Coordinates of C-alpha atoms in Angstrom, one line a residue:
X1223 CA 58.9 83.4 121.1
X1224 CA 56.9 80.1 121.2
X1225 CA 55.5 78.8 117.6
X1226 CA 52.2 79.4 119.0
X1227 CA 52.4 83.2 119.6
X1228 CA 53.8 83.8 115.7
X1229 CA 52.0 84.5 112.8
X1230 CA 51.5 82.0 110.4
X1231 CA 50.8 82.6 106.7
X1232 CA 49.7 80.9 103.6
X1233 CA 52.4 79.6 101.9
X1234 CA 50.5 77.3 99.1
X1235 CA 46.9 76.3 98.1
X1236 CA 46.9 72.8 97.4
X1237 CA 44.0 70.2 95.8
X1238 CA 43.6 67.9 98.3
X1239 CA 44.9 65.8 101.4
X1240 CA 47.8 64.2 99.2
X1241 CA 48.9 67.3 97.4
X1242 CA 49.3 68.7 100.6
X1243 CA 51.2 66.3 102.8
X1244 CA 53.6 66.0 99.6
X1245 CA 54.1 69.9 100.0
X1246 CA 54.3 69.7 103.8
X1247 CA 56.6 67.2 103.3
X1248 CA 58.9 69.2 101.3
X1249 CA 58.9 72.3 103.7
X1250 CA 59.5 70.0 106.7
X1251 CA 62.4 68.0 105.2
X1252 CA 63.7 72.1 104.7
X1253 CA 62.8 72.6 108.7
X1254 CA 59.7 74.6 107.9
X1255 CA 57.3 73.7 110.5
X1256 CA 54.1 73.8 108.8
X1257 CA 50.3 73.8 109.9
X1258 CA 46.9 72.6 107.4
X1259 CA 44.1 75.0 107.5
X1260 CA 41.3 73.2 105.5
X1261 CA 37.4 72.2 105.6
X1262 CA 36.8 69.2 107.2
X1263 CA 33.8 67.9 104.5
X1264 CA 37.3 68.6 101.9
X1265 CA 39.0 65.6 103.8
X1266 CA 35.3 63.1 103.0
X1267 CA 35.2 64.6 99.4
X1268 CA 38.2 64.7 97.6
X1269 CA 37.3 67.5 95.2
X1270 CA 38.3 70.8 94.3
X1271 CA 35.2 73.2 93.9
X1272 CA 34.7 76.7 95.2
X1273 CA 37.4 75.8 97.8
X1274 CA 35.7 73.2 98.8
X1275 CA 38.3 70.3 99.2
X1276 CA 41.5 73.0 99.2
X1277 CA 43.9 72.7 102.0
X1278 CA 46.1 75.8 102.7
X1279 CA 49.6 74.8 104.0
X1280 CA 50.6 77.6 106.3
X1281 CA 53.9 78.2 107.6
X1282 CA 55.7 80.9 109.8
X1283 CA 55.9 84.3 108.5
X1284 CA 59.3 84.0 109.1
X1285 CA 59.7 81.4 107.2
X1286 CA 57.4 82.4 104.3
X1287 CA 59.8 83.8 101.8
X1288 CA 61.9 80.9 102.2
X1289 CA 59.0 78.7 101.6
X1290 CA 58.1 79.9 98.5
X1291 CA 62.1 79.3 97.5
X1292 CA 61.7 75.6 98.4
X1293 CA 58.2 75.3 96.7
X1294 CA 60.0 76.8 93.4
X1295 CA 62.6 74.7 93.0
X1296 CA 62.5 72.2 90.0
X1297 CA 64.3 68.9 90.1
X1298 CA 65.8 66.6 87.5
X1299 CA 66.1 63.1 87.3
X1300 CA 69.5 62.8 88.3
X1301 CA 69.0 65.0 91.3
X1302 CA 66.8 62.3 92.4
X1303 CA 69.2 59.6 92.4
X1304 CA 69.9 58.6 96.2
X1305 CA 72.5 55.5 95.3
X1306 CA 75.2 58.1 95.3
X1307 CA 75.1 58.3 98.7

């Protein structure tokens, strides 16, 4: 089944642009394809009313659970440290 024929569903609400390509960014580095559903006045007027300036990050559904696992996961400071590596 091709990615286009699949149903995608929201997997977050974020504010904005940059909130949104860091979550993207987090589902992608987990192999979650991801697609931006948002208003294109949002992307000229970085603000957050009414859902004006919100950019939903969808993902596959069958990838949605796992999204929200990824999304939930809290990180400490030495999880972060890349010179171990």
């Amino acid at each position: 089944m091709e990615m286009e024929d699949e149903k995608w569903e929201v997997a977050h609400r974020a504010s904005g642009m940059v909130n949104a390509n860091i979550i993207v960014g987090r589902l992608e580095t987990e192999g979650i394809p991801t697609r931006l559903k948002y208003e294109a006045v949002g992307t000229i007027y970085p603000i957050t009313i009414d859902g004006l300036g919100e950019v939903k990050i969808l993902v596959p559904a069958v990838y949605l659970e796992y999204a929200h696992e990824v999304l939930s996961r809290s990180y400490e400071n030495d999880d972060m440290d890349w010179r171990d590596q």
